[in-house]
Each structure stands twice: as structure tokens, then as C-alpha cells.
Amino acid sequence: MGFKTGIVGLPNVGKSTLFNALTRTAAAQAANFPFCTIEPNVGEVAVPDPRLDTLAGIAGSKQIIPTRMTFVDIAGLVKGASKGEGLGNQFLANIRECDAIAHVLRCFEDGDVTHVEGRVDPVEDAETIETELMLADLESIERRLQNIVRKVRGGDKEAVQQERLLKAAQTALGEGRPARSVAVDEDDRKAWKGLQLLTTKPILYVCNVSEDDAAEGNAHSAAVEEMAAREGAGSVVISARIEEEISQLDPEEAEMFLSEMGLEEAGLTRLIRAGYDLLHLQTYFTVGPKEARAWTIRHGTLAPQAAGVIHGDFERGFIRAETIAYEDFVALNGEQGAKDAGKMRSEGKTYPVKDGDVLHFLFNT
């Protein structure tokens, strides 16, 4: 299980350039005019995790298989998208299918790259898109409330629950707050997710800065960081141009280039880490002579459900998980050393898998 992140933003903010860099392709046309991305481009990238290489080296694994992250480059949005302006309807449909939103904001000055509003103000740009998403949600809520009137009157439990949640979201949106600001009880989470409201999606603000500002950011990105902190959202500073250049280099050249630019790591790594934090994700590993592999799960996932990420049969027939912490696996030079030192544990159905766990599942077929 990876996760699917929609790259959104106003036209000409660097969305497609960033997408091209992240996916190491030129599939998305990067051009200086609105709507250069007509169909959503989907790309998968390996999630960089040096722990996987370390584990593979210790186990002598023949193959290394990282977990993957899916990016969707979505057509640029303009004011009025909630009413179908520009490519609004398509934009809104595409974003519903994503787990999170990476909202690219222009935080660079460049007279050669036009801005649809004729100015550079990333906070106002963010508010423009948020407003369109909120308006689209309000319209969706009104329509759904009308559609379930009869079921609610008839006492249908699901409809009554849905009405209560829709009205809670409607109240928040009416007060100018996104639906994700609504506190939802655990018993309501599944139904809440089923509403597929756009403003329930967690947001990561991606501040696209010039090459000169890639290391420290600038006043624009600082304003975005303050906004993100107020909202409880994530933020990361990236230079899409630098990422595009790095994507064309081999690993050694890329490392030298980053060092020259005063950067410790590529923007992709920071973007994925921020995305993991945003969606409360973590990684566990399966390791053996054949392959070393990383798997993505949410924090708090229990062992049977973690096994199910590999195959449904693993979850259905789950018996137990033989578990070694990453640090113990490395310090004791592998599975046998961990076993001999008493660091391999047998965990049952109630065990919440930890980040970095090396797992072997036993199950009934």
C-alpha cells in the first residue's frame, strides 16, 4: 500500500515541472500557458529508504523492492472551477480519487512566467483553490441532503448518520472552515470518508521557489509555512527546476549537485517524508535471500492487517508475526543473530506494527 497524492495548483506554478522531476519522465508537458495538462498524468516513484539497502546487504538479498508512491498531475484550476470554469469539473473529479493534496504554490518571482492573476501571492493562491473546493463541497452536500430526505424520514440508520455528518460539514463550510476541521468520532470515520468531500483531504503545501532560495526558502515560503502551521497542514520548500535537473543525473552526480546547491537531500525525499507525516504512514520490511521489500501501512495498523497488505490470504489465515526491530536486525547482523540474542518476538493479532519492523508472517492457507 502506497498512497495517491494529487498535485494541484493554479496554472503556471510549476506543477507539471515538479511531476516530471518526481516521476523521472517527461510525460506531463511543462509549458508556459494554462491547461497544458489536459488529462491527469499518473506516475509512480520509489520511496527512498536507506534502511532497505542496509537490510538487503545484511541478508544478501538478490532483489530490492521499495514501496511506491503515486502522484497524479491534475489540470490547473482557476476561479470559478466549482461552477465548471476552465477545466473545473474534471479537476474536482480527479481530486476526489486522491488520498491527499500536494498544493503547489508559486513562491518565485519571474517576469517570463505569467501568473493568471498578474501577481505573486502564494497565500492568496491557496485561498483561491480552497474556496473553490469549499464551494464544490457545499454544492455536493446540498444535493446529497435532498437525495436522502425520504430515507431519513423513514428512519434509515445509514441515512440518519449521513445527514448528521453532512450537516456538520455544511456548518463548518458555512463558517469558512474546510470539512477537515470537523471533529469526527471513531464510529463515524468510515461513513465520513465515504462522503468524499474535497476539503476533508489532508493538504501538503509545496512551496516552489527559485534555485537560489532552495536551501533556505524566502519570504513567500515563510508566509506559506505560517499558514500551514495555523491550519495544521504540512509544508515543504522545493525548487521544481532543481528537481528537474537532478532527475537527469546519475546518483553520484546528483549528490555532488545537491552539495553545490547547499542541499542535504533531494526535494523528493523531503516531499515523501512530509507526505508520510501528513497521512500518518510508516514502513515495515520483509527480508530474505530472495528479496528485501518495503511495505507502507498507517500508524496503528495491527499485524493481521499489515500482513493483508502483502496478500489477503495472509490476513485471513493470520497466526502470528515473527518480529525483529530494525535496529536489532542491523546490530545483530541479521535474523539468526537476532534470534540467538532473544530479539525475535512472536506477536499476535493485537500487535500494532512499528515503523522499521522486520516481519515474517505465519498463516493458515
mmCIF file of C-alpha atoms in Angstrom, residues 4-364:
data_model
loop_
_atom_site.group_PDB
_atom_site.id
_atom_site.type_symbol
_atom_site.label_atom_id
_atom_site.label_comp_id
_atom_site.label_asym_id
_atom_site.label_seq_id
_atom_site.Cartn_x
_atom_site.Cartn_y
_atom_site.Cartn_z
ATOM 1 C CA LYS A 4 -2.060 8.592 -4.010
ATOM 2 C CA THR A 5 -1.334 12.302 -3.933
ATOM 3 C CA GLY A 6 -2.875 14.788 -6.335
ATOM 4 C CA ILE A 7 -0.589 17.631 -7.420
ATOM 5 C CA VAL A 8 -2.823 20.688 -7.718
ATOM 6 C CA GLY A 9 -2.431 24.419 -8.092
ATOM 7 C CA LEU A 10 -3.195 27.398 -10.280
ATOM 8 C CA PRO A 11 -1.825 27.351 -13.835
ATOM 9 C CA ASN A 12 1.889 28.111 -14.274
ATOM 10 C CA VAL A 13 3.007 27.415 -10.697
ATOM 11 C CA GLY A 14 5.322 24.530 -11.635
ATOM 12 C CA LYS A 15 3.038 21.518 -11.124
ATOM 13 C CA SER A 16 3.986 19.670 -14.284
ATOM 14 C CA THR A 17 7.677 20.514 -13.911
ATOM 15 C CA LEU A 18 7.598 19.027 -10.432
ATOM 16 C CA PHE A 19 5.651 15.982 -11.644
ATOM 17 C CA ASN A 20 8.153 15.377 -14.451
ATOM 18 C CA ALA A 21 11.013 15.544 -11.991
ATOM 19 C CA LEU A 22 9.383 13.291 -9.424
ATOM 20 C CA THR A 23 8.481 10.569 -11.887
ATOM 21 C CA ARG A 24 11.694 10.881 -13.906
ATOM 22 C CA THR A 25 9.651 11.292 -17.073
ATOM 23 C CA ALA A 26 8.565 13.976 -19.472
ATOM 24 C CA ALA A 27 5.035 12.568 -19.645
ATOM 25 C CA ALA A 28 3.460 15.794 -18.461
ATOM 26 C CA GLN A 29 4.003 18.670 -20.868
ATOM 27 C CA ALA A 30 5.534 21.593 -18.989
ATOM 28 C CA ALA A 31 4.700 24.772 -20.868
ATOM 29 C CA ASN A 32 4.155 28.407 -20.057
ATOM 30 C CA PHE A 33 0.419 28.528 -20.727
ATOM 31 C CA PRO A 34 -2.678 27.485 -18.739
ATOM 32 C CA PHE A 35 -4.099 23.976 -19.041
ATOM 33 C CA CYS A 36 -1.006 22.384 -20.566
ATOM 34 C CA THR A 37 -2.051 19.318 -18.583
ATOM 35 C CA ILE A 38 -5.370 18.227 -20.073
ATOM 36 C CA GLU A 39 -5.589 14.648 -18.816
ATOM 37 C CA PRO A 40 -4.362 13.766 -15.338
ATOM 38 C CA ASN A 41 -0.930 12.196 -15.585
ATOM 39 C CA VAL A 42 -0.255 9.384 -13.164
ATOM 40 C CA GLY A 43 3.238 8.389 -12.133
ATOM 41 C CA GLU A 44 4.718 6.101 -9.538
ATOM 42 C CA VAL A 45 8.019 6.687 -7.784
ATOM 43 C CA ALA A 46 10.014 4.511 -5.452
ATOM 44 C CA VAL A 47 10.046 5.746 -1.862
ATOM 45 C CA PRO A 48 13.703 6.325 -0.919
ATOM 46 C CA ASP A 49 14.608 4.494 2.300
ATOM 47 C CA PRO A 50 18.298 3.764 3.041
ATOM 48 C CA ARG A 51 17.220 1.193 5.649
ATOM 49 C CA LEU A 52 16.096 -1.119 2.859
ATOM 50 C CA ASP A 53 19.569 -1.189 1.286
ATOM 51 C CA THR A 54 21.120 -1.877 4.682
ATOM 52 C CA LEU A 55 18.768 -4.799 5.332
ATOM 53 C CA ALA A 56 19.364 -6.225 1.861
ATOM 54 C CA GLY A 57 23.128 -6.046 2.364
ATOM 55 C CA ILE A 58 22.944 -7.943 5.653
ATOM 56 C CA ALA A 59 20.590 -10.620 4.297
ATOM 57 C CA GLY A 60 22.321 -10.943 0.919
ATOM 58 C CA SER A 61 19.014 -10.269 -0.833
ATOM 59 C CA LYS A 62 19.142 -10.690 -4.604
ATOM 60 C CA GLN A 63 16.426 -8.106 -5.217
ATOM 61 C CA ILE A 64 15.478 -4.837 -3.527
ATOM 62 C CA ILE A 65 11.844 -3.737 -3.874
ATOM 63 C CA PRO A 66 10.966 -0.350 -2.362
ATOM 64 C CA THR A 67 7.436 0.706 -1.583
ATOM 65 C CA ARG A 68 5.932 3.145 -4.063
ATOM 66 C CA MET A 69 4.096 6.447 -4.036
ATOM 67 C CA THR A 70 1.626 7.551 -6.698
ATOM 68 C CA PHE A 71 1.460 11.131 -7.935
ATOM 69 C CA VAL A 72 -1.361 12.497 -10.084
ATOM 70 C CA ASP A 73 -0.663 15.698 -12.025
ATOM 71 C CA ILE A 74 -4.070 17.387 -12.210
ATOM 72 C CA ALA A 75 -5.097 20.133 -14.631
ATOM 73 C CA GLY A 76 -4.603 23.704 -13.394
ATOM 74 C CA LEU A 77 -7.549 25.264 -11.596
ATOM 75 C CA VAL A 78 -8.919 28.789 -11.915
ATOM 76 C CA LYS A 79 -11.518 30.844 -10.080
ATOM 77 C CA GLY A 80 -14.978 29.524 -10.838
ATOM 78 C CA ALA A 81 -13.853 25.887 -11.079
ATOM 79 C CA SER A 82 -16.646 24.858 -8.709
ATOM 80 C CA LYS A 83 -19.059 26.161 -11.365
ATOM 81 C CA GLY A 84 -17.238 24.420 -14.203
ATOM 82 C CA GLU A 85 -14.956 27.286 -15.272
ATOM 83 C CA GLY A 86 -11.755 26.272 -17.061
ATOM 84 C CA LEU A 87 -11.328 22.541 -16.500
ATOM 85 C CA GLY A 88 -13.056 22.731 -13.127
ATOM 86 C CA ASN A 89 -15.338 19.727 -13.300
ATOM 87 C CA GLN A 90 -12.515 17.463 -14.407
ATOM 88 C CA PHE A 91 -10.225 18.877 -11.722
ATOM 89 C CA LEU A 92 -12.760 18.202 -8.977
ATOM 90 C CA ALA A 93 -13.462 14.662 -10.175
ATOM 91 C CA ASN A 94 -9.750 13.800 -10.312
ATOM 92 C CA ILE A 95 -9.018 15.143 -6.857
ATOM 93 C CA ARG A 96 -11.773 13.067 -5.240
ATOM 94 C CA GLU A 97 -9.802 9.929 -6.111
ATOM 95 C CA CYS A 98 -6.685 11.034 -4.223
ATOM 96 C CA ASP A 99 -5.752 10.385 -0.582
ATOM 97 C CA ALA A 100 -4.043 13.748 -0.139
ATOM 98 C CA ILE A 101 -3.415 17.022 -1.931
ATOM 99 C CA ALA A 102 0.033 18.393 -2.702
ATOM 100 C CA HIS A 103 -0.839 22.023 -3.328
ATOM 101 C CA VAL A 104 1.959 23.621 -5.355
ATOM 102 C CA LEU A 105 2.282 27.348 -4.730
ATOM 103 C CA ARG A 106 4.348 29.788 -6.729
ATOM 104 C CA CYS A 107 6.920 31.278 -4.385
ATOM 105 C CA PHE A 108 9.281 32.649 -7.014
ATOM 106 C CA GLU A 109 9.489 35.895 -8.984
ATOM 107 C CA ASP A 110 9.950 35.522 -12.757
ATOM 108 C CA GLY A 111 8.706 38.045 -15.286
ATOM 109 C CA ASP A 112 8.995 35.463 -18.074
ATOM 110 C CA VAL A 113 6.444 33.132 -16.442
ATOM 111 C CA THR A 114 2.961 34.605 -16.426
ATOM 112 C CA HIS A 115 0.652 34.355 -13.416
ATOM 113 C CA VAL A 116 -3.082 34.127 -14.075
ATOM 114 C CA GLU A 117 -3.705 36.897 -11.526
ATOM 115 C CA GLY A 118 -0.733 39.023 -12.605
ATOM 116 C CA ARG A 119 0.989 38.880 -9.199
ATOM 117 C CA VAL A 120 2.872 36.530 -6.857
ATOM 118 C CA ASP A 121 0.974 35.850 -3.621
ATOM 119 C CA PRO A 122 1.039 32.149 -2.633
ATOM 120 C CA VAL A 123 -1.223 32.604 0.400
ATOM 121 C CA GLU A 124 -3.913 34.214 -1.743
ATOM 122 C CA ASP A 125 -3.435 31.475 -4.356
ATOM 123 C CA ALA A 126 -4.000 28.850 -1.658
ATOM 124 C CA GLU A 127 -7.157 30.619 -0.544
ATOM 125 C CA THR A 128 -8.420 30.710 -4.149
ATOM 126 C CA ILE A 129 -8.225 26.943 -4.521
ATOM 127 C CA GLU A 130 -9.508 26.274 -1.001
ATOM 128 C CA THR A 131 -12.525 28.480 -1.720
ATOM 129 C CA GLU A 132 -13.301 26.579 -4.918
ATOM 130 C CA LEU A 133 -13.068 23.245 -3.100
ATOM 131 C CA MET A 134 -15.310 24.517 -0.303
ATOM 132 C CA LEU A 135 -17.914 25.802 -2.777
ATOM 133 C CA ALA A 136 -17.870 22.442 -4.572
ATOM 134 C CA ASP A 137 -18.375 20.646 -1.248
ATOM 135 C CA LEU A 138 -21.286 22.884 -0.284
ATOM 136 C CA GLU A 139 -22.979 22.176 -3.595
ATOM 137 C CA SER A 140 -22.387 18.432 -3.172
ATOM 138 C CA ILE A 141 -23.755 18.484 0.393
ATOM 139 C CA GLU A 142 -26.927 20.318 -0.595
ATOM 140 C CA ARG A 143 -27.555 17.799 -3.364
ATOM 141 C CA ARG A 144 -26.970 14.792 -1.089
ATOM 142 C CA LEU A 145 -29.183 16.159 1.680
ATOM 143 C CA GLN A 146 -32.027 16.490 -0.811
ATOM 144 C CA ASN A 147 -31.468 12.930 -2.061
ATOM 145 C CA ILE A 148 -31.711 11.314 1.387
ATOM 146 C CA VAL A 149 -34.755 13.188 2.741
ATOM 147 C CA ARG A 150 -37.114 10.235 2.280
ATOM 148 C CA LYS A 151 -34.725 7.708 3.822
ATOM 149 C CA VAL A 152 -34.165 9.967 6.827
ATOM 150 C CA ARG A 153 -37.916 10.340 7.349
ATOM 151 C CA GLY A 154 -38.213 6.558 7.137
ATOM 152 C CA GLY A 155 -35.667 6.146 9.928
ATOM 153 C CA ASP A 156 -32.920 4.570 7.799
ATOM 154 C CA LYS A 157 -29.904 4.423 10.142
ATOM 155 C CA GLU A 158 -27.270 4.998 7.464
ATOM 156 C CA ALA A 159 -29.187 7.948 6.042
ATOM 157 C CA VAL A 160 -29.634 9.478 9.512
ATOM 158 C CA GLN A 161 -25.895 9.150 10.157
ATOM 159 C CA GLN A 162 -25.089 10.587 6.746
ATOM 160 C CA GLU A 163 -27.417 13.546 7.296
ATOM 161 C CA ARG A 164 -25.793 14.307 10.660
ATOM 162 C CA LEU A 165 -22.290 14.238 9.157
ATOM 163 C CA LEU A 166 -23.287 16.246 6.085
ATOM 164 C CA LYS A 167 -24.840 18.939 8.262
ATOM 165 C CA ALA A 168 -21.728 19.082 10.460
ATOM 166 C CA ALA A 169 -19.621 19.633 7.344
ATOM 167 C CA GLN A 170 -22.134 22.152 5.997
ATOM 168 C CA THR A 171 -21.905 24.172 9.216
ATOM 169 C CA ALA A 172 -18.102 24.252 9.088
ATOM 170 C CA LEU A 173 -18.043 25.258 5.434
ATOM 171 C CA GLY A 174 -20.657 27.929 6.062
ATOM 172 C CA GLU A 175 -18.320 29.391 8.667
ATOM 173 C CA GLY A 176 -15.467 29.452 6.156
ATOM 174 C CA ARG A 177 -13.734 26.353 7.526
ATOM 175 C CA PRO A 178 -12.843 23.240 5.484
ATOM 176 C CA ALA A 179 -14.599 19.961 6.299
ATOM 177 C CA ARG A 180 -11.363 18.504 7.713
ATOM 178 C CA SER A 181 -11.782 20.895 10.669
ATOM 179 C CA VAL A 182 -14.789 18.850 11.859
ATOM 180 C CA ALA A 183 -14.071 16.535 14.802
ATOM 181 C CA VAL A 184 -15.310 13.076 13.826
ATOM 182 C CA ASP A 185 -15.885 10.199 16.257
ATOM 183 C CA GLU A 186 -14.228 6.849 15.555
ATOM 184 C CA ASP A 187 -17.640 5.235 14.918
ATOM 185 C CA ASP A 188 -18.325 7.780 12.172
ATOM 186 C CA ARG A 189 -14.967 7.629 10.376
ATOM 187 C CA LYS A 190 -15.931 5.115 7.707
ATOM 188 C CA ALA A 191 -19.137 6.977 6.832
ATOM 189 C CA TRP A 192 -17.276 10.307 6.921
ATOM 190 C CA LYS A 193 -14.676 9.044 4.465
ATOM 191 C CA GLY A 194 -17.483 7.746 2.264
ATOM 192 C CA LEU A 195 -18.784 11.298 1.808
ATOM 193 C CA GLN A 196 -15.678 12.006 -0.344
ATOM 194 C CA LEU A 197 -15.712 15.698 0.419
ATOM 195 C CA LEU A 198 -12.838 17.537 -1.200
ATOM 196 C CA THR A 199 -11.938 19.616 1.852
ATOM 197 C CA THR A 200 -11.522 16.529 4.053
ATOM 198 C CA LYS A 201 -8.331 15.672 2.139
ATOM 199 C CA PRO A 202 -5.157 16.449 4.097
ATOM 200 C CA ILE A 203 -3.089 19.175 2.436
ATOM 201 C CA LEU A 204 0.643 19.474 1.938
ATOM 202 C CA TYR A 205 1.694 22.909 0.676
ATOM 203 C CA VAL A 206 4.629 22.667 -1.737
ATOM 204 C CA CYS A 207 6.467 25.986 -1.955
ATOM 205 C CA ASN A 208 8.065 26.139 -5.392
ATOM 206 C CA VAL A 209 10.994 28.535 -5.044
ATOM 207 C CA SER A 210 13.817 29.650 -7.328
ATOM 208 C CA GLU A 211 17.126 27.773 -7.380
ATOM 209 C CA ASP A 212 18.748 30.483 -5.231
ATOM 210 C CA ASP A 213 16.121 30.038 -2.495
ATOM 211 C CA ALA A 214 16.055 26.218 -2.476
ATOM 212 C CA ALA A 215 18.144 25.842 0.683
ATOM 213 C CA GLU A 216 16.584 28.486 2.933
ATOM 214 C CA GLY A 217 13.297 29.448 1.284
ATOM 215 C CA ASN A 218 12.161 33.080 1.079
ATOM 216 C CA ALA A 219 9.533 35.474 2.399
ATOM 217 C CA HIS A 220 6.821 33.863 0.259
ATOM 218 C CA SER A 221 7.558 30.341 1.520
ATOM 219 C CA ALA A 222 7.787 31.635 5.110
ATOM 220 C CA ALA A 223 4.261 33.071 4.773
ATOM 221 C CA VAL A 224 3.035 29.696 3.496
ATOM 222 C CA GLU A 225 4.690 27.880 6.404
ATOM 223 C CA GLU A 226 2.887 30.166 8.855
ATOM 224 C CA MET A 227 -0.422 29.495 7.098
ATOM 225 C CA ALA A 228 0.195 25.727 7.145
ATOM 226 C CA ALA A 229 1.022 25.816 10.856
ATOM 227 C CA ARG A 230 -2.244 27.636 11.596
ATOM 228 C CA GLU A 231 -4.205 25.061 9.620
ATOM 229 C CA GLY A 232 -2.382 22.008 10.938
ATOM 230 C CA ALA A 233 -1.259 21.248 7.385
ATOM 231 C CA GLY A 234 2.186 20.252 6.125
ATOM 232 C CA SER A 235 4.606 22.353 4.085
ATOM 233 C CA VAL A 236 7.835 21.741 2.219
ATOM 234 C CA VAL A 237 10.159 24.005 0.215
ATOM 235 C CA ILE A 238 11.222 22.681 -3.194
ATOM 236 C CA SER A 239 12.724 24.112 -6.342
ATOM 237 C CA ALA A 240 10.988 22.285 -9.187
ATOM 238 C CA ARG A 241 13.751 23.381 -11.559
ATOM 239 C CA ILE A 242 16.437 21.834 -9.350
ATOM 240 C CA GLU A 243 14.435 18.627 -9.028
ATOM 241 C CA GLU A 244 14.093 18.518 -12.798
ATOM 242 C CA GLU A 245 17.863 18.866 -13.208
ATOM 243 C CA ILE A 246 18.562 16.213 -10.572
ATOM 244 C CA SER A 247 16.202 13.790 -12.295
ATOM 245 C CA GLN A 248 18.511 13.736 -15.313
ATOM 246 C CA LEU A 249 21.649 12.871 -13.310
ATOM 247 C CA ASP A 250 23.005 9.587 -12.008
ATOM 248 C CA PRO A 251 23.091 9.189 -8.166
ATOM 249 C CA GLU A 252 26.717 10.272 -7.774
ATOM 250 C CA GLU A 253 26.290 13.350 -9.962
ATOM 251 C CA ALA A 254 23.045 14.201 -8.179
ATOM 252 C CA GLU A 255 24.772 14.066 -4.795
ATOM 253 C CA MET A 256 27.515 16.427 -5.989
ATOM 254 C CA PHE A 257 24.948 18.791 -7.496
ATOM 255 C CA LEU A 258 22.936 18.899 -4.272
ATOM 256 C CA SER A 259 26.084 19.611 -2.266
ATOM 257 C CA GLU A 260 26.967 22.508 -4.584
ATOM 258 C CA MET A 261 23.463 23.913 -4.098
ATOM 259 C CA GLY A 262 23.781 23.666 -0.295
ATOM 260 C CA LEU A 263 21.107 20.952 -0.075
ATOM 261 C CA GLU A 264 21.422 17.829 2.071
ATOM 262 C CA GLU A 265 18.866 15.788 0.151
ATOM 263 C CA ALA A 266 16.609 15.874 -2.887
ATOM 264 C CA GLY A 267 13.208 17.525 -2.673
ATOM 265 C CA LEU A 268 11.578 14.188 -3.487
ATOM 266 C CA THR A 269 12.839 12.744 -0.225
ATOM 267 C CA ARG A 270 11.536 15.704 1.761
ATOM 268 C CA LEU A 271 8.226 15.644 -0.092
ATOM 269 C CA ILE A 272 7.668 11.949 0.627
ATOM 270 C CA ARG A 273 8.654 12.341 4.278
ATOM 271 C CA ALA A 274 6.208 15.228 4.648
ATOM 272 C CA GLY A 275 3.549 13.160 2.885
ATOM 273 C CA TYR A 276 4.147 10.238 5.226
ATOM 274 C CA ASP A 277 3.764 12.505 8.235
ATOM 275 C CA LEU A 278 0.620 14.058 6.772
ATOM 276 C CA LEU A 279 -1.107 10.703 6.249
ATOM 277 C CA HIS A 280 0.349 9.066 9.374
ATOM 278 C CA LEU A 281 2.149 6.414 7.350
ATOM 279 C CA GLN A 282 5.060 4.157 8.245
ATOM 280 C CA THR A 283 7.123 1.354 6.710
ATOM 281 C CA TYR A 284 7.801 -2.250 7.644
ATOM 282 C CA PHE A 285 10.086 -4.729 5.884
ATOM 283 C CA THR A 286 10.201 -8.339 4.767
ATOM 284 C CA VAL A 287 13.747 -9.606 4.255
ATOM 285 C CA GLY A 288 15.267 -12.802 2.896
ATOM 286 C CA PRO A 289 17.844 -14.178 0.424
ATOM 287 C CA LYS A 290 15.417 -13.745 -2.473
ATOM 288 C CA GLU A 291 14.338 -10.151 -1.808
ATOM 289 C CA ALA A 292 14.240 -7.290 0.656
ATOM 290 C CA ARG A 293 10.983 -5.386 0.394
ATOM 291 C CA ALA A 294 9.369 -2.326 1.981
ATOM 292 C CA TRP A 295 5.633 -2.056 2.692
ATOM 293 C CA THR A 296 3.628 1.045 3.618
ATOM 294 C CA ILE A 297 0.932 0.989 6.330
ATOM 295 C CA ARG A 298 -0.779 3.546 8.524
ATOM 296 C CA HIS A 299 0.323 4.120 12.116
ATOM 297 C CA GLY A 300 -1.536 1.815 14.466
ATOM 298 C CA THR A 301 -2.106 -0.920 11.866
ATOM 299 C CA LEU A 302 -2.367 -4.303 13.589
ATOM 300 C CA ALA A 303 -0.271 -7.270 12.477
ATOM 301 C CA PRO A 304 -3.045 -9.129 10.578
ATOM 302 C CA GLN A 305 -3.943 -6.011 8.565
ATOM 303 C CA ALA A 306 -0.243 -5.357 7.885
ATOM 304 C CA ALA A 307 0.002 -8.921 6.564
ATOM 305 C CA GLY A 308 -3.027 -8.225 4.384
ATOM 306 C CA VAL A 309 -1.082 -5.545 2.535
ATOM 307 C CA ILE A 310 1.044 -8.357 1.103
ATOM 308 C CA HIS A 311 -1.881 -10.681 0.365
ATOM 309 C CA GLY A 312 -5.438 -11.066 1.604
ATOM 310 C CA ASP A 313 -4.787 -14.734 2.467
ATOM 311 C CA PHE A 314 -2.097 -13.623 4.936
ATOM 312 C CA GLU A 315 -4.662 -11.582 6.832
ATOM 313 C CA ARG A 316 -7.452 -14.148 6.684
ATOM 314 C CA GLY A 317 -5.246 -17.012 7.893
ATOM 315 C CA PHE A 318 -3.014 -14.976 10.208
ATOM 316 C CA ILE A 319 -1.427 -16.968 13.056
ATOM 317 C CA ARG A 320 1.388 -14.755 14.279
ATOM 318 C CA ALA A 321 4.168 -12.394 13.177
ATOM 319 C CA GLU A 322 7.830 -13.093 13.910
ATOM 320 C CA THR A 323 9.134 -9.610 14.583
ATOM 321 C CA ILE A 324 12.589 -8.029 14.780
ATOM 322 C CA ALA A 325 13.119 -4.302 15.285
ATOM 323 C CA TYR A 326 15.221 -2.721 12.514
ATOM 324 C CA GLU A 327 17.905 -1.602 14.973
ATOM 325 C CA ASP A 328 18.243 -5.136 16.404
ATOM 326 C CA PHE A 329 18.386 -6.707 12.923
ATOM 327 C CA VAL A 330 21.270 -4.403 11.992
ATOM 328 C CA ALA A 331 23.126 -4.520 15.307
ATOM 329 C CA LEU A 332 22.958 -8.330 15.481
ATOM 330 C CA ASN A 333 23.798 -8.857 11.808
ATOM 331 C CA GLY A 334 20.544 -10.365 10.670
ATOM 332 C CA GLU A 335 17.777 -12.763 11.579
ATOM 333 C CA GLN A 336 19.884 -15.537 13.117
ATOM 334 C CA GLY A 337 21.846 -13.131 15.299
ATOM 335 C CA ALA A 338 18.614 -11.512 16.500
ATOM 336 C CA LYS A 339 17.162 -14.957 17.220
ATOM 337 C CA ASP A 340 20.218 -16.039 19.200
ATOM 338 C CA ALA A 341 20.095 -12.838 21.244
ATOM 339 C CA GLY A 342 16.390 -13.295 22.025
ATOM 340 C CA LYS A 343 15.420 -10.240 19.957
ATOM 341 C CA MET A 344 12.962 -12.036 17.690
ATOM 342 C CA ARG A 345 9.460 -11.802 19.138
ATOM 343 C CA SER A 346 6.248 -13.650 18.327
ATOM 344 C CA GLU A 347 3.422 -11.132 18.099
ATOM 345 C CA GLY A 348 -0.289 -11.884 17.806
ATOM 346 C CA LYS A 349 -3.388 -10.296 16.322
ATOM 347 C CA THR A 350 -3.415 -7.288 18.643
ATOM 348 C CA TYR A 351 0.170 -6.175 17.923
ATOM 349 C CA PRO A 352 0.409 -2.684 16.356
ATOM 350 C CA VAL A 353 3.255 -2.855 13.844
ATOM 351 C CA LYS A 354 6.068 -0.349 14.454
ATOM 352 C CA ASP A 355 7.975 1.669 11.876
ATOM 353 C CA GLY A 356 11.028 -0.304 10.766
ATOM 354 C CA ASP A 357 9.828 -3.706 11.973
ATOM 355 C CA VAL A 358 11.240 -6.654 10.042
ATOM 356 C CA LEU A 359 8.379 -9.144 9.856
ATOM 357 C CA HIS A 360 7.774 -12.748 8.859
ATOM 358 C CA PHE A 361 4.135 -13.820 8.863
ATOM 359 C CA LEU A 362 2.844 -17.286 9.667
ATOM 360 C CA PHE A 363 -0.633 -18.088 8.394
ATOM 361 C CA ASN A 364 -3.039 -20.886 7.566
#
